[in-house]
JSON list of C-alpha atoms in Angstrom, two decimals:
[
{"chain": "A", "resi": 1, "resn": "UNK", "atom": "CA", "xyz": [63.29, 104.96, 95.16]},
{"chain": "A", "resi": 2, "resn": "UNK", "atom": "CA", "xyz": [64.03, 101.49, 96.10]},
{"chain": "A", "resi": 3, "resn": "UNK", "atom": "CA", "xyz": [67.80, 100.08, 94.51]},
{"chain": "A", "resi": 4, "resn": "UNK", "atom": "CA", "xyz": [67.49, 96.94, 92.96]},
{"chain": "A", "resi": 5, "resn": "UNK", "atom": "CA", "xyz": [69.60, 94.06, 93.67]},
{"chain": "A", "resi": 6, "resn": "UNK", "atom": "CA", "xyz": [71.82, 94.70, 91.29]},
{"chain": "A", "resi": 7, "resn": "UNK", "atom": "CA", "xyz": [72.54, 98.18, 91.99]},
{"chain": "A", "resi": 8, "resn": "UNK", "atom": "CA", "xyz": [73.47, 97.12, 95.69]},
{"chain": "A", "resi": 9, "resn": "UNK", "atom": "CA", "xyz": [75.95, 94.12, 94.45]},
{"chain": "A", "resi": 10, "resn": "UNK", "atom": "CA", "xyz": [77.40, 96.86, 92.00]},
{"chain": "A", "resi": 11, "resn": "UNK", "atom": "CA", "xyz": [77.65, 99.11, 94.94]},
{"chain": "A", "resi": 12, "resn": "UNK", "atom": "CA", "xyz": [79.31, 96.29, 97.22]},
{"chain": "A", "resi": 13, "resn": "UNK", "atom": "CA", "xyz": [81.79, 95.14, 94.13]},
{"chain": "A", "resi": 14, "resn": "UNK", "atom": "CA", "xyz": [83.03, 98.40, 94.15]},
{"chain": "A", "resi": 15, "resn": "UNK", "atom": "CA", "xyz": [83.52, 98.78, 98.01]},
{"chain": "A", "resi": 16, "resn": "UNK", "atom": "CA", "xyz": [85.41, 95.11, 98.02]},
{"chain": "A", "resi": 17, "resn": "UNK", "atom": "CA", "xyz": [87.95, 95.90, 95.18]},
{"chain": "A", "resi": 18, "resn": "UNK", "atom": "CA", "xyz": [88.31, 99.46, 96.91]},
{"chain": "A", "resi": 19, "resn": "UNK", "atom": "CA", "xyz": [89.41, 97.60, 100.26]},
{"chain": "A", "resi": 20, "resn": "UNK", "atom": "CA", "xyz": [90.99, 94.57, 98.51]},
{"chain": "A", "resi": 21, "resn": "UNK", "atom": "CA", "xyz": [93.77, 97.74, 96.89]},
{"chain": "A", "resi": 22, "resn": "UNK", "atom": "CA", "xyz": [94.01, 99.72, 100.48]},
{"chain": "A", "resi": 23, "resn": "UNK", "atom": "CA", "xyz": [94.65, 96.40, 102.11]},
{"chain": "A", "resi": 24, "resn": "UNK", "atom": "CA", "xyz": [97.52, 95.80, 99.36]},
{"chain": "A", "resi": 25, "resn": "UNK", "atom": "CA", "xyz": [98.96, 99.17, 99.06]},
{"chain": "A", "resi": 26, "resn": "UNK", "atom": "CA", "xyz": [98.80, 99.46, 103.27]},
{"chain": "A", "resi": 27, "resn": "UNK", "atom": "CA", "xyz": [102.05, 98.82, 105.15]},
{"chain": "A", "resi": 28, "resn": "UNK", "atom": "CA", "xyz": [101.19, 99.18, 108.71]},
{"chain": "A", "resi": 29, "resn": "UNK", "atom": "CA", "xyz": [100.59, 95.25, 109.55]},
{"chain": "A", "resi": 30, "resn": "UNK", "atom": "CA", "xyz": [97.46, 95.84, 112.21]},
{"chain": "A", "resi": 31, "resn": "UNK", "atom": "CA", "xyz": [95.85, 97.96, 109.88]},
{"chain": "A", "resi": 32, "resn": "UNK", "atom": "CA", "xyz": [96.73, 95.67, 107.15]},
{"chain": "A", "resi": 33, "resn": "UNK", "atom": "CA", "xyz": [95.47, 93.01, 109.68]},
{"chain": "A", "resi": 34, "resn": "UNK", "atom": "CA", "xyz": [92.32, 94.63, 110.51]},
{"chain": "A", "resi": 35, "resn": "UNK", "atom": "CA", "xyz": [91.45, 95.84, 106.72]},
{"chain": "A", "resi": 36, "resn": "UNK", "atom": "CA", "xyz": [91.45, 92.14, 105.83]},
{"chain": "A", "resi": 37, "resn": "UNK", "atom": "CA", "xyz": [89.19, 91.47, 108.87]},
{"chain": "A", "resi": 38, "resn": "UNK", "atom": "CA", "xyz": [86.43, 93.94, 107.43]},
{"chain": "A", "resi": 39, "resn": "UNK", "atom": "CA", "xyz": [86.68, 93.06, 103.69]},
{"chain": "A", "resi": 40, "resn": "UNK", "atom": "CA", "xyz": [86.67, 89.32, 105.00]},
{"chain": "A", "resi": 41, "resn": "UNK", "atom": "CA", "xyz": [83.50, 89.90, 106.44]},
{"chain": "A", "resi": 42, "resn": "UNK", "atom": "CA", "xyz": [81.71, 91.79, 104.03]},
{"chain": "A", "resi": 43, "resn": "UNK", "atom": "CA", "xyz": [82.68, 89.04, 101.34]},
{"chain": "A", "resi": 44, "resn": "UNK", "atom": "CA", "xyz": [81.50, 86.09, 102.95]},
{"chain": "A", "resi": 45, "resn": "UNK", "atom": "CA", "xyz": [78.10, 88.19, 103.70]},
{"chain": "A", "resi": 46, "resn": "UNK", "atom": "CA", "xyz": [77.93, 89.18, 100.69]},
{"chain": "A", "resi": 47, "resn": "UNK", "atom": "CA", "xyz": [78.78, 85.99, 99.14]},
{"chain": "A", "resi": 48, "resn": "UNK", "atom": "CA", "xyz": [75.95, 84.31, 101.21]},
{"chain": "A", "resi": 49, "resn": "UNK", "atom": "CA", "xyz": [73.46, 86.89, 100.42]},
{"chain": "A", "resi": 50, "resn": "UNK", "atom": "CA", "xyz": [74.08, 86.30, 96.36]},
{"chain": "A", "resi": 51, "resn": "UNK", "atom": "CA", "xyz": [73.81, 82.69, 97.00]},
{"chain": "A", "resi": 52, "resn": "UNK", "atom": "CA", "xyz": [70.66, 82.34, 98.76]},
{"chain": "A", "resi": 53, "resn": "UNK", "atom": "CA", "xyz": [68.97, 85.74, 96.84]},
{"chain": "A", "resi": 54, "resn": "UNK", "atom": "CA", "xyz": [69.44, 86.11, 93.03]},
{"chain": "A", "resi": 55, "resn": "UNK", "atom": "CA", "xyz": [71.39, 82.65, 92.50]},
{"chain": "A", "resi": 56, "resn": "UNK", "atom": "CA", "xyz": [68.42, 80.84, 94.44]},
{"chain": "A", "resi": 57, "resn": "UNK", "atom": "CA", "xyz": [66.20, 83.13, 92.36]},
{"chain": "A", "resi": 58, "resn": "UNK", "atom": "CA", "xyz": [68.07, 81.80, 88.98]},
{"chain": "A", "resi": 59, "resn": "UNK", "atom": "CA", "xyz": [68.20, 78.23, 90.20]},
{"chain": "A", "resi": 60, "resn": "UNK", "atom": "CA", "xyz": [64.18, 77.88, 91.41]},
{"chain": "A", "resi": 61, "resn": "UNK", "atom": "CA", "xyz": [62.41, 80.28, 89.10]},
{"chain": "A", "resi": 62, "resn": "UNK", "atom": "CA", "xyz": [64.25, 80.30, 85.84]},
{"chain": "A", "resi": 63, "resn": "UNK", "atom": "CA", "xyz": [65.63, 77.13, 84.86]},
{"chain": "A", "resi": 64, "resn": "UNK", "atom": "CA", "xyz": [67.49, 76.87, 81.72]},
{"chain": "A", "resi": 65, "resn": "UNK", "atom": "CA", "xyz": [70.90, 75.84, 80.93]},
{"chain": "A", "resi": 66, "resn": "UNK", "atom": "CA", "xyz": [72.77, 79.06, 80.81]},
{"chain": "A", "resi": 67, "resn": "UNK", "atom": "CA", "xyz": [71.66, 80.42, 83.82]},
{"chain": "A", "resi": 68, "resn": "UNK", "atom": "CA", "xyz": [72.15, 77.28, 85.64]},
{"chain": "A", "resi": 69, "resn": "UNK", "atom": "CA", "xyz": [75.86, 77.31, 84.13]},
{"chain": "A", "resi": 70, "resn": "UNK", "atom": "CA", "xyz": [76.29, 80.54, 85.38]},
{"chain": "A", "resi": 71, "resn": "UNK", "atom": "CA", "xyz": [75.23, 80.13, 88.58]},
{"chain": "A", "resi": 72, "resn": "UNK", "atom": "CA", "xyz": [77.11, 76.80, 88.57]},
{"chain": "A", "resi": 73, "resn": "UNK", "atom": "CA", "xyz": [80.24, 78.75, 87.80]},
{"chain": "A", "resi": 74, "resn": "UNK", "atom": "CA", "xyz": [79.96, 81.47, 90.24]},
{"chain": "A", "resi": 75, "resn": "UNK", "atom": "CA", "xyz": [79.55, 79.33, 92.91]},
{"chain": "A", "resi": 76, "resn": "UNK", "atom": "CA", "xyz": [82.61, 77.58, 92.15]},
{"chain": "A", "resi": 77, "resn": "UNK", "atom": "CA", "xyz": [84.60, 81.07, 92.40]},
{"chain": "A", "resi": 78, "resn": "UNK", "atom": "CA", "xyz": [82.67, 81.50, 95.43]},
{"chain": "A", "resi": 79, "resn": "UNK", "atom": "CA", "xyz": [84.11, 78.67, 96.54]},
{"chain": "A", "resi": 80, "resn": "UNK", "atom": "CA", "xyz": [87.52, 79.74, 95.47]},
{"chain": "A", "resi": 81, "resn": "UNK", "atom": "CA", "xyz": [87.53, 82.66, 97.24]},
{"chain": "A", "resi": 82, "resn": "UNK", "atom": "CA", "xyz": [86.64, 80.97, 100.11]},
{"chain": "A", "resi": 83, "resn": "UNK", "atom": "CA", "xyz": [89.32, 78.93, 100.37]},
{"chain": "A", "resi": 84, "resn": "UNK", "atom": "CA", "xyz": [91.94, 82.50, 99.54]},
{"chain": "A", "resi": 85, "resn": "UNK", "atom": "CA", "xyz": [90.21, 83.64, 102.38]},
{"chain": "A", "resi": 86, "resn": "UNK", "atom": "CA", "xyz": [90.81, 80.68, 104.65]},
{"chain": "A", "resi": 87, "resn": "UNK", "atom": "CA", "xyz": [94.41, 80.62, 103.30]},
{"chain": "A", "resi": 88, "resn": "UNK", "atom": "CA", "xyz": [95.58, 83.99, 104.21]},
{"chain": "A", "resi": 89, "resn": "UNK", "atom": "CA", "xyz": [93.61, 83.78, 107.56]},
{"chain": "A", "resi": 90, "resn": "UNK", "atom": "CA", "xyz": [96.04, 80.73, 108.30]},
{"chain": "A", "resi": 91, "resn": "UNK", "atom": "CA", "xyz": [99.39, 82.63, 106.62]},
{"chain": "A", "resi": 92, "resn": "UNK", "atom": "CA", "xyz": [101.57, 85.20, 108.50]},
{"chain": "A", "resi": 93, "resn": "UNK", "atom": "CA", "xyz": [100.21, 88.85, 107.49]},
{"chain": "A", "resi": 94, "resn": "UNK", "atom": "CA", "xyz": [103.82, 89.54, 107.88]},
{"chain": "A", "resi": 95, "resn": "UNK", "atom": "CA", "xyz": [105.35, 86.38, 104.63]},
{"chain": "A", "resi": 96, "resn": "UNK", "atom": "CA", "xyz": [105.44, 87.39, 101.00]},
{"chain": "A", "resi": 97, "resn": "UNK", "atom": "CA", "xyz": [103.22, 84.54, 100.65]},
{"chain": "A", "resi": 98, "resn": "UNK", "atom": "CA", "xyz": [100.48, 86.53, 102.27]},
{"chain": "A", "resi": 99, "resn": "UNK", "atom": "CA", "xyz": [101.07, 89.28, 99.88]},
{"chain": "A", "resi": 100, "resn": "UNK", "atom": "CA", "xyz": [101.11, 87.04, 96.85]},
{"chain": "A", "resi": 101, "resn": "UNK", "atom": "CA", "xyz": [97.90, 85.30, 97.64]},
{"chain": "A", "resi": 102, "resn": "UNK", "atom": "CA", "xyz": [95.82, 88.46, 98.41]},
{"chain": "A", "resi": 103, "resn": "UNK", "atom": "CA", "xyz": [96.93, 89.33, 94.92]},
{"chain": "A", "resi": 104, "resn": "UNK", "atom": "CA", "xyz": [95.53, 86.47, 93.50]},
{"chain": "A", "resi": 105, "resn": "UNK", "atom": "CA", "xyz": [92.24, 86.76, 95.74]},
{"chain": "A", "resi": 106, "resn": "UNK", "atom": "CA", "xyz": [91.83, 90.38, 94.38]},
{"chain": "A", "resi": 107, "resn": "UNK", "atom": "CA", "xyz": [92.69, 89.34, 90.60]},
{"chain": "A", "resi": 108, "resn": "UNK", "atom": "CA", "xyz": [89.96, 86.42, 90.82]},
{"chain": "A", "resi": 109, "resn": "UNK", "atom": "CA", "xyz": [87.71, 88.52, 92.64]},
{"chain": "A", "resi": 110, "resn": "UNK", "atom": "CA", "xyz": [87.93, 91.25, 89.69]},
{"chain": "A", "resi": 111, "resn": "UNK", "atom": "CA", "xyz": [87.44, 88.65, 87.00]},
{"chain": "A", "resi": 112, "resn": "UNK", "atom": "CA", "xyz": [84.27, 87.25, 88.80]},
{"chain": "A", "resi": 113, "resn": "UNK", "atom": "CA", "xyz": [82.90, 90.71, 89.37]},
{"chain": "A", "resi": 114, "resn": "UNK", "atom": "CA", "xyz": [83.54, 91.74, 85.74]},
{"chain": "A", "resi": 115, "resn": "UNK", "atom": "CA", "xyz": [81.73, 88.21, 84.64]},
{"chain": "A", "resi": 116, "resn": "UNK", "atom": "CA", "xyz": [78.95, 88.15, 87.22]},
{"chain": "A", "resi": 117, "resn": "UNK", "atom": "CA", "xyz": [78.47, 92.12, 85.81]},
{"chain": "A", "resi": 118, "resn": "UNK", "atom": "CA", "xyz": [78.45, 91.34, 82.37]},
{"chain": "A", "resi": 119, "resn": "UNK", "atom": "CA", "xyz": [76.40, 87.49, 82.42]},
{"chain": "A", "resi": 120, "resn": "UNK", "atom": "CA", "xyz": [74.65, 87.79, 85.00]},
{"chain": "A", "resi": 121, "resn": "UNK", "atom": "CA", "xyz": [73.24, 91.46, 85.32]},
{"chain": "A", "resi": 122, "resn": "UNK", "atom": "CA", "xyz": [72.28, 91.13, 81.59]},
{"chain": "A", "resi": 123, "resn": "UNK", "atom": "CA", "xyz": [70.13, 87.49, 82.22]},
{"chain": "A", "resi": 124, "resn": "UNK", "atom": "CA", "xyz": [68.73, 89.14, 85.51]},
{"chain": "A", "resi": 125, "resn": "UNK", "atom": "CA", "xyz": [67.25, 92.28, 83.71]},
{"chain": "A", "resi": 126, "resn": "UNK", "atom": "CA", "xyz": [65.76, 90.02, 81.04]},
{"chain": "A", "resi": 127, "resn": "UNK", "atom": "CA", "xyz": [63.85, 87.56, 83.34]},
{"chain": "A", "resi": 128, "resn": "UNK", "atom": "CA", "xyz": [63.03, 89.04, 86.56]},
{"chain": "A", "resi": 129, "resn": "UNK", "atom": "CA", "xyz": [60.97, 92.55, 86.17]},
{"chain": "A", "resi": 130, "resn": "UNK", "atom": "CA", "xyz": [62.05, 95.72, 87.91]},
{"chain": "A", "resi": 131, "resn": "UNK", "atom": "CA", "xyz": [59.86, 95.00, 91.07]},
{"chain": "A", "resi": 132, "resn": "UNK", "atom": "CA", "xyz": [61.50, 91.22, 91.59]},
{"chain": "A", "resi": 133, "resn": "UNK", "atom": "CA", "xyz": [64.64, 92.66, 91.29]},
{"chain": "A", "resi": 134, "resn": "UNK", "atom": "CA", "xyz": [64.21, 95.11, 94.40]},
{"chain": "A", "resi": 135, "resn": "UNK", "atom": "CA", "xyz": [62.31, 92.54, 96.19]},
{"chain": "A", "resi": 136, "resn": "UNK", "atom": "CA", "xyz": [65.89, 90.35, 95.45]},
{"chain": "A", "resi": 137, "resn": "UNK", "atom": "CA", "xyz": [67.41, 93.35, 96.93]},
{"chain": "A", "resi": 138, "resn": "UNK", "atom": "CA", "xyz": [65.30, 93.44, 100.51]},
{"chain": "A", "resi": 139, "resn": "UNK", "atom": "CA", "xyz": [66.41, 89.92, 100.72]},
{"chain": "A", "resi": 140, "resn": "UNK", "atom": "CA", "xyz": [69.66, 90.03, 99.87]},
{"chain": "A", "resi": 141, "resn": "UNK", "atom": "CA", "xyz": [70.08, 92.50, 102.79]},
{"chain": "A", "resi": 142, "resn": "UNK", "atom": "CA", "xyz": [68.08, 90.64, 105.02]},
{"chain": "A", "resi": 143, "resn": "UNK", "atom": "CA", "xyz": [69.73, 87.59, 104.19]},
{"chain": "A", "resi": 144, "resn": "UNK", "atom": "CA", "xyz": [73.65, 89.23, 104.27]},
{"chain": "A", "resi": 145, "resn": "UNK", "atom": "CA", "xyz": [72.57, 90.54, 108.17]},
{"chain": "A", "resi": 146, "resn": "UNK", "atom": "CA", "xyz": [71.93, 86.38, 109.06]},
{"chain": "A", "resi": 147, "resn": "UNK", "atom": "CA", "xyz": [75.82, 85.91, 107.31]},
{"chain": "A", "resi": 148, "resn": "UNK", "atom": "CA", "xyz": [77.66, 83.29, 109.92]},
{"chain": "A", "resi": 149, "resn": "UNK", "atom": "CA", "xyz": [81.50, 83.56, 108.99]}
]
């Protein structure tokens, strides 16, 4: 049976805060170096694929206000994260500073995941049928696989 879209970003969610802990709780500094490389990765393609699957999905087929505010919202965060991302790419692995602000990127990333999960997942099962929802899937895969970081 095919997953749905939101079954895979549930799936991915998981994964990410998984990684975003084992990068924290790690000590060694090139695996600490090269975890962050991987989850950094994965986030930005998955952050695309959202953006141009279900988000485009909310934005061009359902338009009303709380969806667009939603979307609107999680974009911003997208954009927040970003910016952590860019941050601790330009930061010594090695500072406190580093620490701290993967810390914060893992606290905003579980607040976004737990909103997106609640908001989101609830609007997306009540306008889009079973059937768009895996189709969302196939493209948010296809789409994740074009990713440019």
């Amino acid at each position: 049976m095919e997953e749905t879209i939101l079954t895979k970003l549930h799936s991915e969610h998981l994964d990410i805060e998984h990684d975003l802990d084992l990068i924290i709780r790690t000590q060694n500094e090139s695996v600490k170096q090269e975890l962050f490389a991987q989850v950094k990765r994965k986030l930005v393609e998955h952050m695309e694929g959202e953006e141009n699957s279900i988000y485009r999905h909310f934005r061009e087929d359902i338009k009303d206000g709380r969806n667009l505010h939603f979307v609107l919202t999680s974009d911003s965060e997208h954009h927040s994260i970003k910016e952590y991302l860019q941050r601790l790419t330009l930061l010594d692995i090695k500072s406190e500073r580093w620490q701290e602000s993967l810390k914060e990127l893992a606290r905003i990333i579980k607040e976004h995941v737990a909103d997106e999960e609640d908001e989101m997942f609830a609007e997306a099962k009540e306008d889009f049928s079973k059937e768009e929802l895996i189709q969302f899937g196939t493209e948010f895969e296809n789409l994740k696989s074009h990713s440019i970081l």
